[in-house]
Coordinates of C-alpha atoms in Angstrom, one line a residue:
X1234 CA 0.0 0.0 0.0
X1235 CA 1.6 2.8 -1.0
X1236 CA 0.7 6.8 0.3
X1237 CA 0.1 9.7 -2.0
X1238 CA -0.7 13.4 -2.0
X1239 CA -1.4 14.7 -5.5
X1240 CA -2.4 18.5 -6.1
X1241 CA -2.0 22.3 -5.9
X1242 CA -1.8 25.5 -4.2
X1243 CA -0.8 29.0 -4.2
X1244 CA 2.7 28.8 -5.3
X1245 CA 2.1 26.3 -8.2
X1246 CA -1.1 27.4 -9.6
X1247 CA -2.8 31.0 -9.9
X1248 CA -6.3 31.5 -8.6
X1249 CA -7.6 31.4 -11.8
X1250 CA -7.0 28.1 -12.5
X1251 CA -7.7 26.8 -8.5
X1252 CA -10.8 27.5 -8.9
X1253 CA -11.2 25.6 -11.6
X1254 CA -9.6 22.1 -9.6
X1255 CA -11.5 23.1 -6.4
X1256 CA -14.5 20.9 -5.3
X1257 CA -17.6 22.4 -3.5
X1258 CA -18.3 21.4 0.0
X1259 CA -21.5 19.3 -1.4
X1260 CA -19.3 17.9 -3.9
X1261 CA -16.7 16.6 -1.8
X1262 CA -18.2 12.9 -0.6
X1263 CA -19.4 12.5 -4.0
X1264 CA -15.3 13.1 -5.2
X1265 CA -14.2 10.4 -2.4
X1266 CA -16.4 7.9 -3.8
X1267 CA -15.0 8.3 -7.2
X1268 CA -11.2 8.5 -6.3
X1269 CA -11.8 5.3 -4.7
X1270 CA -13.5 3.9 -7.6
X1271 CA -11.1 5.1 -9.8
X1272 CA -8.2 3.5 -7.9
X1273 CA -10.0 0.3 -7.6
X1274 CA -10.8 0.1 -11.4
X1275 CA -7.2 -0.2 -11.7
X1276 CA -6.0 -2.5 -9.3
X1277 CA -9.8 -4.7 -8.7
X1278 CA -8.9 -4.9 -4.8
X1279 CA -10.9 -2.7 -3.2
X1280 CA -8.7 -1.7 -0.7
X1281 CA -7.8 2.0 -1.6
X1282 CA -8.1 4.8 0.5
X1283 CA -9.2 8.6 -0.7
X1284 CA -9.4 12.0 0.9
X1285 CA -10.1 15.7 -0.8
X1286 CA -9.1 18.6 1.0
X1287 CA -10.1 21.8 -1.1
X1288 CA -10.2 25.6 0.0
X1289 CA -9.0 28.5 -1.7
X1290 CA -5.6 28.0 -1.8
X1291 CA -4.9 24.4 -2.6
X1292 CA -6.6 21.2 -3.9
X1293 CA -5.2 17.9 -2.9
X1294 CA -6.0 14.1 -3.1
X1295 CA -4.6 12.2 -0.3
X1296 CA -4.7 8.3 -0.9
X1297 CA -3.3 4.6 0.0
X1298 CA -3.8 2.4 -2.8
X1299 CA -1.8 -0.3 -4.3
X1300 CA -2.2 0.6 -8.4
X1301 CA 1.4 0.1 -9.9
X1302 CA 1.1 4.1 -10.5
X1303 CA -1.0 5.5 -8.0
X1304 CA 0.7 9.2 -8.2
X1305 CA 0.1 9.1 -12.2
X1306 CA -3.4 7.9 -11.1
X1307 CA -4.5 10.1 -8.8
X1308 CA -3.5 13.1 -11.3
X1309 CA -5.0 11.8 -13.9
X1310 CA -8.5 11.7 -11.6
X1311 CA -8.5 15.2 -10.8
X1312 CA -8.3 16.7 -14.1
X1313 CA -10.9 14.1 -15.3
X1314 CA -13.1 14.6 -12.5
X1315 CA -12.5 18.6 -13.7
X1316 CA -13.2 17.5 -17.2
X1317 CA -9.5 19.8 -17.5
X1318 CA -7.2 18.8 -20.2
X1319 CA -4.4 17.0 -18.1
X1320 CA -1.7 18.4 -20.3
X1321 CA -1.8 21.9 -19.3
X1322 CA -2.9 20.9 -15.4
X1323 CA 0.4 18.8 -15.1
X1324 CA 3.1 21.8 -14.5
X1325 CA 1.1 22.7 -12.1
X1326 CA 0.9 19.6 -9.6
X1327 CA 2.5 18.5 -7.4
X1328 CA 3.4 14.3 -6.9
X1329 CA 4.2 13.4 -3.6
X1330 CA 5.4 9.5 -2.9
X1331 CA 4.9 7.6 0.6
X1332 CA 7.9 9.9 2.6
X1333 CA 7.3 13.4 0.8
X1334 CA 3.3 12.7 1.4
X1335 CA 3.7 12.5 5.2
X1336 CA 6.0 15.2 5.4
X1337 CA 3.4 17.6 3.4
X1338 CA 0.8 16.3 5.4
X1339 CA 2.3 17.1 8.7
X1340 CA 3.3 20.6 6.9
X1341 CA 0.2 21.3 5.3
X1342 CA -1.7 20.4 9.4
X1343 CA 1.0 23.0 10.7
X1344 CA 0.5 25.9 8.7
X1345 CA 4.0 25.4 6.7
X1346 CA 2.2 25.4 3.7
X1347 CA -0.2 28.2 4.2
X1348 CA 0.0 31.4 2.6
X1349 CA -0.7 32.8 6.1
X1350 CA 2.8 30.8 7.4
X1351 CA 1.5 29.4 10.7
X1352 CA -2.5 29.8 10.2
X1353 CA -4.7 27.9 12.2
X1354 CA -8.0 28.1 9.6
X1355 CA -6.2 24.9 7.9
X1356 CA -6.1 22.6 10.7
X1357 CA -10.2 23.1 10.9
X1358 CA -10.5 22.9 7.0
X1359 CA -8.6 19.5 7.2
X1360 CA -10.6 18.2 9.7
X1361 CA -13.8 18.9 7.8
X1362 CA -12.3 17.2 5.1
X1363 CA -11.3 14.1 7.0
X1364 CA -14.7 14.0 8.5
X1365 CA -16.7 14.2 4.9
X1366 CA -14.1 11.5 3.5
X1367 CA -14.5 9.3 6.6
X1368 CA -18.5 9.7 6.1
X1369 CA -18.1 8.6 2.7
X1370 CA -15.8 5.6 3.2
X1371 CA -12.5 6.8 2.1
X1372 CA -11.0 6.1 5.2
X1373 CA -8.7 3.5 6.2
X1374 CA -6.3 2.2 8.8
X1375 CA -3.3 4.2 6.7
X1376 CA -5.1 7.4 6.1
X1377 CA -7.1 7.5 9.6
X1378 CA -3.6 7.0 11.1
X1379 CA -1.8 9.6 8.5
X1380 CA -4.3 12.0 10.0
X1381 CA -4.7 11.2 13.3
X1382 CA -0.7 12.1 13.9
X1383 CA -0.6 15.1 11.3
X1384 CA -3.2 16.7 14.4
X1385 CA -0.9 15.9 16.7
X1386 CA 1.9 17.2 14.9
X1387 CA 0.2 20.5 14.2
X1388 CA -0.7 20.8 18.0
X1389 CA 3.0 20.1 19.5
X1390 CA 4.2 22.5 16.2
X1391 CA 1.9 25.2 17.4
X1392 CA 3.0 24.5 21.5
X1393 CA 6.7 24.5 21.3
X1394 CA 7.1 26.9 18.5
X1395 CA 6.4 30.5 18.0
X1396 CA 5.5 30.1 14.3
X1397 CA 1.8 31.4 14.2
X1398 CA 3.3 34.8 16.5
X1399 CA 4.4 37.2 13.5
X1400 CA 1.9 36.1 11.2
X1401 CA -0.2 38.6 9.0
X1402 CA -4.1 37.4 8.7
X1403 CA -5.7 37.6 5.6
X1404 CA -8.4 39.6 7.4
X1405 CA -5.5 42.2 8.5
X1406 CA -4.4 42.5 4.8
X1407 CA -7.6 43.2 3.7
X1408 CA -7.6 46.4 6.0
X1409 CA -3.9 47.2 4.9
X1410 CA -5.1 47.4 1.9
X1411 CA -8.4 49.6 2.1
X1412 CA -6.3 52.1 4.3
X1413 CA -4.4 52.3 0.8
X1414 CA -8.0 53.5 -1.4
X1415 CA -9.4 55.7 2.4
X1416 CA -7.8 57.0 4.7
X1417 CA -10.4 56.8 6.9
X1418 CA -12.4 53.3 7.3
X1419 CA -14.6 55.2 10.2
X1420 CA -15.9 57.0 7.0
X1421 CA -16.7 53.8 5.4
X1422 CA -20.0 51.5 4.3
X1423 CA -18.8 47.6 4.6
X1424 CA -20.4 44.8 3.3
X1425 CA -19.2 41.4 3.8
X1426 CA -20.9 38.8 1.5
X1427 CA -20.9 35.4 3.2
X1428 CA -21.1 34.1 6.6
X1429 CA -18.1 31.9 7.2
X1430 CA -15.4 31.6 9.5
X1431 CA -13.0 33.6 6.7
X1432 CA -15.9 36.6 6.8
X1433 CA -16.2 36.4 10.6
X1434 CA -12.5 36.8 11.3
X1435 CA -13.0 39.4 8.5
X1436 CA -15.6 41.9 10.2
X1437 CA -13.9 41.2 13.6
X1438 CA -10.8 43.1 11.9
X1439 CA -12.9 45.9 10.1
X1440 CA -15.3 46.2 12.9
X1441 CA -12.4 47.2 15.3
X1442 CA -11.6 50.0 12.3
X1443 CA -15.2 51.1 13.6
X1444 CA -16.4 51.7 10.3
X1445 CA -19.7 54.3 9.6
X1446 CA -21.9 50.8 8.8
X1447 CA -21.2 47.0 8.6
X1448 CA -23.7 45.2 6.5
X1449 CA -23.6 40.9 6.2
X1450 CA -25.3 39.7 2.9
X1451 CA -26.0 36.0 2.8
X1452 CA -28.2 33.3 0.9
X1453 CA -29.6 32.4 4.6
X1454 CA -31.3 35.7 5.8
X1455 CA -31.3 34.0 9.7
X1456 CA -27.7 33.3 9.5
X1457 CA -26.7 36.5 8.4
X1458 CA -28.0 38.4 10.9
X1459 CA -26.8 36.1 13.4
X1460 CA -23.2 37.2 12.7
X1461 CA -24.6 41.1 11.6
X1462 CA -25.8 41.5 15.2
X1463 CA -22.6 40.5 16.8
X1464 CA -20.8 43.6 15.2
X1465 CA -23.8 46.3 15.3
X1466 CA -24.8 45.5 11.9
X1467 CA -27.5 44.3 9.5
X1468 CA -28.0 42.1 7.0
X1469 CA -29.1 41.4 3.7
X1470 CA -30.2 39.0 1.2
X1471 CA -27.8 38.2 -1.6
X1472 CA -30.8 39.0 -4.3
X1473 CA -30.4 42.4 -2.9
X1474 CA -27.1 43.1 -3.8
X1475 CA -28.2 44.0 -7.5
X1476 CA -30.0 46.7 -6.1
X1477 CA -28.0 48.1 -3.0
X1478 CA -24.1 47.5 -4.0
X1479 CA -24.0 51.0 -4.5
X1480 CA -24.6 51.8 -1.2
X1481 CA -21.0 50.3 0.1
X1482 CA -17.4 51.5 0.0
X1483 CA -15.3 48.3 0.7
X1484 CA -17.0 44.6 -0.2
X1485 CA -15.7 41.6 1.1
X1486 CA -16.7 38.0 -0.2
X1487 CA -16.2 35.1 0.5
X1488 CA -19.1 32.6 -0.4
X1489 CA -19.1 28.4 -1.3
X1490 CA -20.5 29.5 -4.7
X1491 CA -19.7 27.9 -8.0
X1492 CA -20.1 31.4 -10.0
X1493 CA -19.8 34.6 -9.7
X1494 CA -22.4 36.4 -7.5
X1495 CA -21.3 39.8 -8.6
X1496 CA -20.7 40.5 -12.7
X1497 CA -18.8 43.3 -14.2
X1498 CA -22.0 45.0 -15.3
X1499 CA -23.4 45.2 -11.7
X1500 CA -20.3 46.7 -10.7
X1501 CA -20.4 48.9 -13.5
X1502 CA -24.2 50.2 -12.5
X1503 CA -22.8 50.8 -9.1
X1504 CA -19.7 52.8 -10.0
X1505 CA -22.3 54.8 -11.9
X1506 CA -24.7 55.4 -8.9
X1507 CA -22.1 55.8 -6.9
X1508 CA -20.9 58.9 -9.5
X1509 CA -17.3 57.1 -9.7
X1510 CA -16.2 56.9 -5.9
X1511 CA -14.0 54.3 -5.7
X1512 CA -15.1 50.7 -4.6
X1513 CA -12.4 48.8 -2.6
X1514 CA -13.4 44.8 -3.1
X1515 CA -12.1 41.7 -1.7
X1516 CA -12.5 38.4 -3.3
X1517 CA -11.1 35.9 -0.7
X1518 CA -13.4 32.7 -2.5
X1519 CA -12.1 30.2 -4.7
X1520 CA -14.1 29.7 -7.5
X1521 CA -14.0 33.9 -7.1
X1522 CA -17.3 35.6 -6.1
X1523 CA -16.6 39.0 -8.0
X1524 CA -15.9 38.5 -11.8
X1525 CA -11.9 39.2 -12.6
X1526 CA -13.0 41.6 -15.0
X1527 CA -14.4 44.2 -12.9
X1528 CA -10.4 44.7 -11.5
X1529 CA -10.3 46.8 -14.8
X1530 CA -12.9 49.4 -14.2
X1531 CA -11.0 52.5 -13.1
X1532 CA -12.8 53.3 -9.9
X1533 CA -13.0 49.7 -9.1
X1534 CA -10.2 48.1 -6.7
X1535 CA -10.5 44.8 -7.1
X1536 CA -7.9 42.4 -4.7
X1537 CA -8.3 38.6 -4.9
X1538 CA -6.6 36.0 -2.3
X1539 CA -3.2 35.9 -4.2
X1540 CA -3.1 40.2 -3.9
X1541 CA -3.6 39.4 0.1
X1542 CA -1.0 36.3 0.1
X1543 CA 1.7 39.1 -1.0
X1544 CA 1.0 41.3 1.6
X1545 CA 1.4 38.4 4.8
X1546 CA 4.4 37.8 3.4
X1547 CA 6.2 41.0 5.1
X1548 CA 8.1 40.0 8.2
X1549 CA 9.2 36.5 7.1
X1550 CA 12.3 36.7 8.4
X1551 CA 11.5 37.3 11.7
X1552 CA 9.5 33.8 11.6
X1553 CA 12.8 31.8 10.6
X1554 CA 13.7 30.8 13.6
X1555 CA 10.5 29.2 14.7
X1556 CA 9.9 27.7 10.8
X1557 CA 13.5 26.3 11.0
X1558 CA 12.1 24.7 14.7
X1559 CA 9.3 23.7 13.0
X1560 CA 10.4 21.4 10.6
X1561 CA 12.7 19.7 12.8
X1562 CA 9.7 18.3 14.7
X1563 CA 8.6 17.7 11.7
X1564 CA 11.2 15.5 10.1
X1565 CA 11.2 13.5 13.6
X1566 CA 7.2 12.9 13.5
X1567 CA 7.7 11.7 9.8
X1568 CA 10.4 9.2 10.8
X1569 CA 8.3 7.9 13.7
X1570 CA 5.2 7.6 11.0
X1571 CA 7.7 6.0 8.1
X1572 CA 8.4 3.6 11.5
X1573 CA 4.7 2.7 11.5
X1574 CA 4.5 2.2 7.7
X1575 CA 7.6 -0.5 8.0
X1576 CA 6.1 -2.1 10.8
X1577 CA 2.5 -2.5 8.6
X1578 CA 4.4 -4.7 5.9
X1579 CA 5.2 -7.2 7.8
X1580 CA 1.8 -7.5 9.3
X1581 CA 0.8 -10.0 6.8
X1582 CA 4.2 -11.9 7.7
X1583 CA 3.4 -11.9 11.2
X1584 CA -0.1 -13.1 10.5
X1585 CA 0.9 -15.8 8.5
X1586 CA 3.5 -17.8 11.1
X1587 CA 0.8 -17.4 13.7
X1588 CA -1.7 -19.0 11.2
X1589 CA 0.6 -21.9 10.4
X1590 CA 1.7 -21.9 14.0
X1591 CA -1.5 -22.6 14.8
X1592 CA -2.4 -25.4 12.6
X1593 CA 0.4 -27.2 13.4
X1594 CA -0.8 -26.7 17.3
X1595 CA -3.8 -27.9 16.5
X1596 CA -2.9 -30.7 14.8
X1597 CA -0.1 -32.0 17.6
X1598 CA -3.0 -31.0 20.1
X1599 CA -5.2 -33.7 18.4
X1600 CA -2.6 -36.4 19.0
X1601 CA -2.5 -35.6 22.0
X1602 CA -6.4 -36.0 23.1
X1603 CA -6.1 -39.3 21.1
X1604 CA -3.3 -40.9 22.9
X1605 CA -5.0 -39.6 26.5
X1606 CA -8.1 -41.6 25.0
X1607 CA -6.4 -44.7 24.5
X1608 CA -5.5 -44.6 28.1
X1609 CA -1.6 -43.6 27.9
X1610 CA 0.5 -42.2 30.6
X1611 CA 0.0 -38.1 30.7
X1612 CA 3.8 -37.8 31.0
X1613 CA 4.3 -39.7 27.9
X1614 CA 1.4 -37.6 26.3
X1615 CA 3.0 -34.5 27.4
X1616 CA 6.6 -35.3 26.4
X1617 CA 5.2 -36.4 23.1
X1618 CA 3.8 -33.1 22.3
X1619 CA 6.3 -30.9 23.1
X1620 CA 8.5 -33.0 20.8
X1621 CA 5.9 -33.2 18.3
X1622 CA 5.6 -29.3 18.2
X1623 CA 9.2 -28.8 18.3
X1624 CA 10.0 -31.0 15.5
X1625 CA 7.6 -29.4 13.5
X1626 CA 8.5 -25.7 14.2
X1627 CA 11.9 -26.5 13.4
X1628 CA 11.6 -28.8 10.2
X1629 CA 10.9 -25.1 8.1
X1630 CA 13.9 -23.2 9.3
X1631 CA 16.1 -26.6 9.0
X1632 CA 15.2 -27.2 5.3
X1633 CA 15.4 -23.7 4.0
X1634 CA 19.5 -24.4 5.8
X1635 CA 19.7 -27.1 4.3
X1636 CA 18.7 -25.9 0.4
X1637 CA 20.1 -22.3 1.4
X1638 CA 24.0 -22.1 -0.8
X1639 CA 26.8 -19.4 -0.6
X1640 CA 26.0 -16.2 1.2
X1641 CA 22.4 -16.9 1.6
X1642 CA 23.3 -20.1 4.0
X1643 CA 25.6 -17.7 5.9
X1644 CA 23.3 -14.9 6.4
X1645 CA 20.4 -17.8 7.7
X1646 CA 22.7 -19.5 9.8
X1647 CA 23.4 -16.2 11.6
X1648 CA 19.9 -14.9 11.2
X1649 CA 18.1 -18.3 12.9
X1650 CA 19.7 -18.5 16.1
X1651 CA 18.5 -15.4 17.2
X1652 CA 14.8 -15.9 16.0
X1653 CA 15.0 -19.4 18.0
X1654 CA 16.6 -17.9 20.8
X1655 CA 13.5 -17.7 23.6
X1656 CA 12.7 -16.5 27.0
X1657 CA 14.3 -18.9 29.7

């Protein structure tokens, strides 16, 4: 059983094309099923393991199968499940075998891989996806185990390390970057579209900028004002938006949609009403929320989540240290996991002697019984067992000696003694 993680992120693939390989919440089960299914159709065992994780910054495919190419496989599912021509998807992934898997795992759980270095959003976003995969049956003893330690990892990373204490928040960029278009954000109309955990942690950043009004538009009307009423504000329904965009100064989205909720020509209508004062908009979703487009319109500043990613990455070098820290926790964990892996193999080897071990029990245990029938003397019984059993534990290791030749009979004759040597 070999492990795999097969996909992309920020710093192989732009946005626009991530949002082309990312898979919708409700899609995700659906995606497990078929990554299992389409390992299995290659291999006919059954035995393959599949889990998506997908946000706005990477698309991966973490598996165990046993297909004689399973990395080739599992890229070759995600641009068919995509219906993308493979060809031009290929520079942009990213293969990971067995070792390289773990360690990206343990990186990815950790916030080593984050655009936001040190992040803790990811370690939630993998647990959904774990969750949904689990529900779906893509889960198995190597996965659930791959998992299971990547938490832990990410917990004693995040305990004994300073690596999340320098960190930029997307949120934080976003009002870095609207202080660029107004000076003041007090003078400001903000609407957040969405009700996630990316928009809550984004109001909690603007609403602390105490803007003039905070506004939450959302598909579920309840929802939204759930999270408007925490910051003073009120919310919307996201049919409004058509008619009301005007009405707001910065826009931050952040939705689960699979298209655009906002087009170039409501944007345009808006600008109009809005007699050409500028716009400041955030599009944090992957697929995008706001059409790319509308970034051209002159009075329109338009930032998606790979604008923000250049902004957190100020201060890097004072998070060095603690990355460099990091990883060497890291490496150890993937050791200790690669440990595990080894020790699985054998399982099958283990399993077998105790089988055969067993039968040939059985059988000199059966002898026994018979000769206690016939009325024999127990000691008799008893000495004939043990050198029943003995004799036939031993008659394997002594003929492979025997046919064994050359470096092979030295390397058993040393090797024997010390799996015969027992407890005394």
């Amino acid at each position: 059983m070999q492990l795999l993680a097969v996909g992309l992120n920020h710093n192989t693939a732009p946005v626009s094309l991530r949002e082309q390989l990312a898979f919708a919440p409700e899609q995700l089960g659906q995606a497990v099923v078929a990554a299992r299914s389409w390992f299995e159709r290659i291999d006919h065992r059954g035995s393959d393991e599949a889990a998506i994780l997908s946000t706005c910054n990477r698309t991966e495919l973490y598996a165990a199968s046993q297909v004689p190419d399973p990395l080739d496989a599992g890229a070759h599912f995600l641009a068919d499940f995509h219906k993308l021509n493979y060809a031009e998807l290929r520079p942009h992934l990213y293969l990971l075998p067995q070792h390289d898997a773990v360690r990206h795992t343990f990186r990815v759980a950790s916030g080593l891989d984050s655009m936001v270095l040190g992040e803790t959003q990811i370690l939630g976003q993998i647990k959904d996806a774990i969750r949904t995969a689990d529900e779906a049956g893509g889960l198995g003893t190597y996965l659930h185990q791959l998992f299971q330690r990547s938490f832990s990892v990410a917990k004693e990373v995040r305990s004994t390390t300073e690596i999340g204490a320098h960190s930029v928040s997307m949120a934080a960029a976003a009002v870095r970057l609207s202080q660029r278009i107004f000076d003041k954000i007090a003078e400001q109309n903000v609407l957040f579209i969405g009700a996630g955990e990316m928009i809550e942690l984004c109001a909690t950043h603007f609403a602390a900028q105490n803007p003039k009004t905070i506004t939450i538009a959302n598909r579920t009307l309840d929802r939204g004002e759930l999270l408007a009423h925490r910051f003073g504000g009120r919310a919307i329904r996201l049919a409004d938006l058509q008619d009301k965009l005007h009405l707001y100064d910065i826009v931050i989205s952040c939705t689960a949609s699979s298209l655009p909720l906002i087009g170039l020509g409501m944007v345009e209508r808006a600008i109009k009403a809005r007699r050409h004062k500028p716009m400041f908009m955030v599009d944090l979703a992957v697929p995008r929320d706001i059409e790319p487009e509308v970034g051209r319109l002159n009075d329109a500043f338009l930032y998606t989540v790979d604008d923000l990613g250049k902004v957190v990455q100020t201060g890097m070098e004072n998070r060095q240290a603690a990355v460099a820290q990091a990883e060497a926790i890291i490496e150890t964990r993937v050791q200790s996991f690669m440990h595990w892996i080894d020790d699985r193999a054998v399982v099958p080897v283990i399993q077998s002697l105790q089988e055969n071990g067993e039968a040939l029990r059985q059988l000199e245990l059966e002898r026994a019984r018979k000769m206690l029938a016939k009325g024999e003397d127990i000691d008799a019984v008893l000495e004939a067992l043990s050198k029943g059993l003995t004799a036939k534990f031993m008659h394997g290791p002594q003929q492979a000696l025997h046919r064994a030749q050359g470096e092979e009979r030295a390397h058993l004759a040393e090797l024997l003694p010390q799996l015969f040597r027992g407890r005394r």
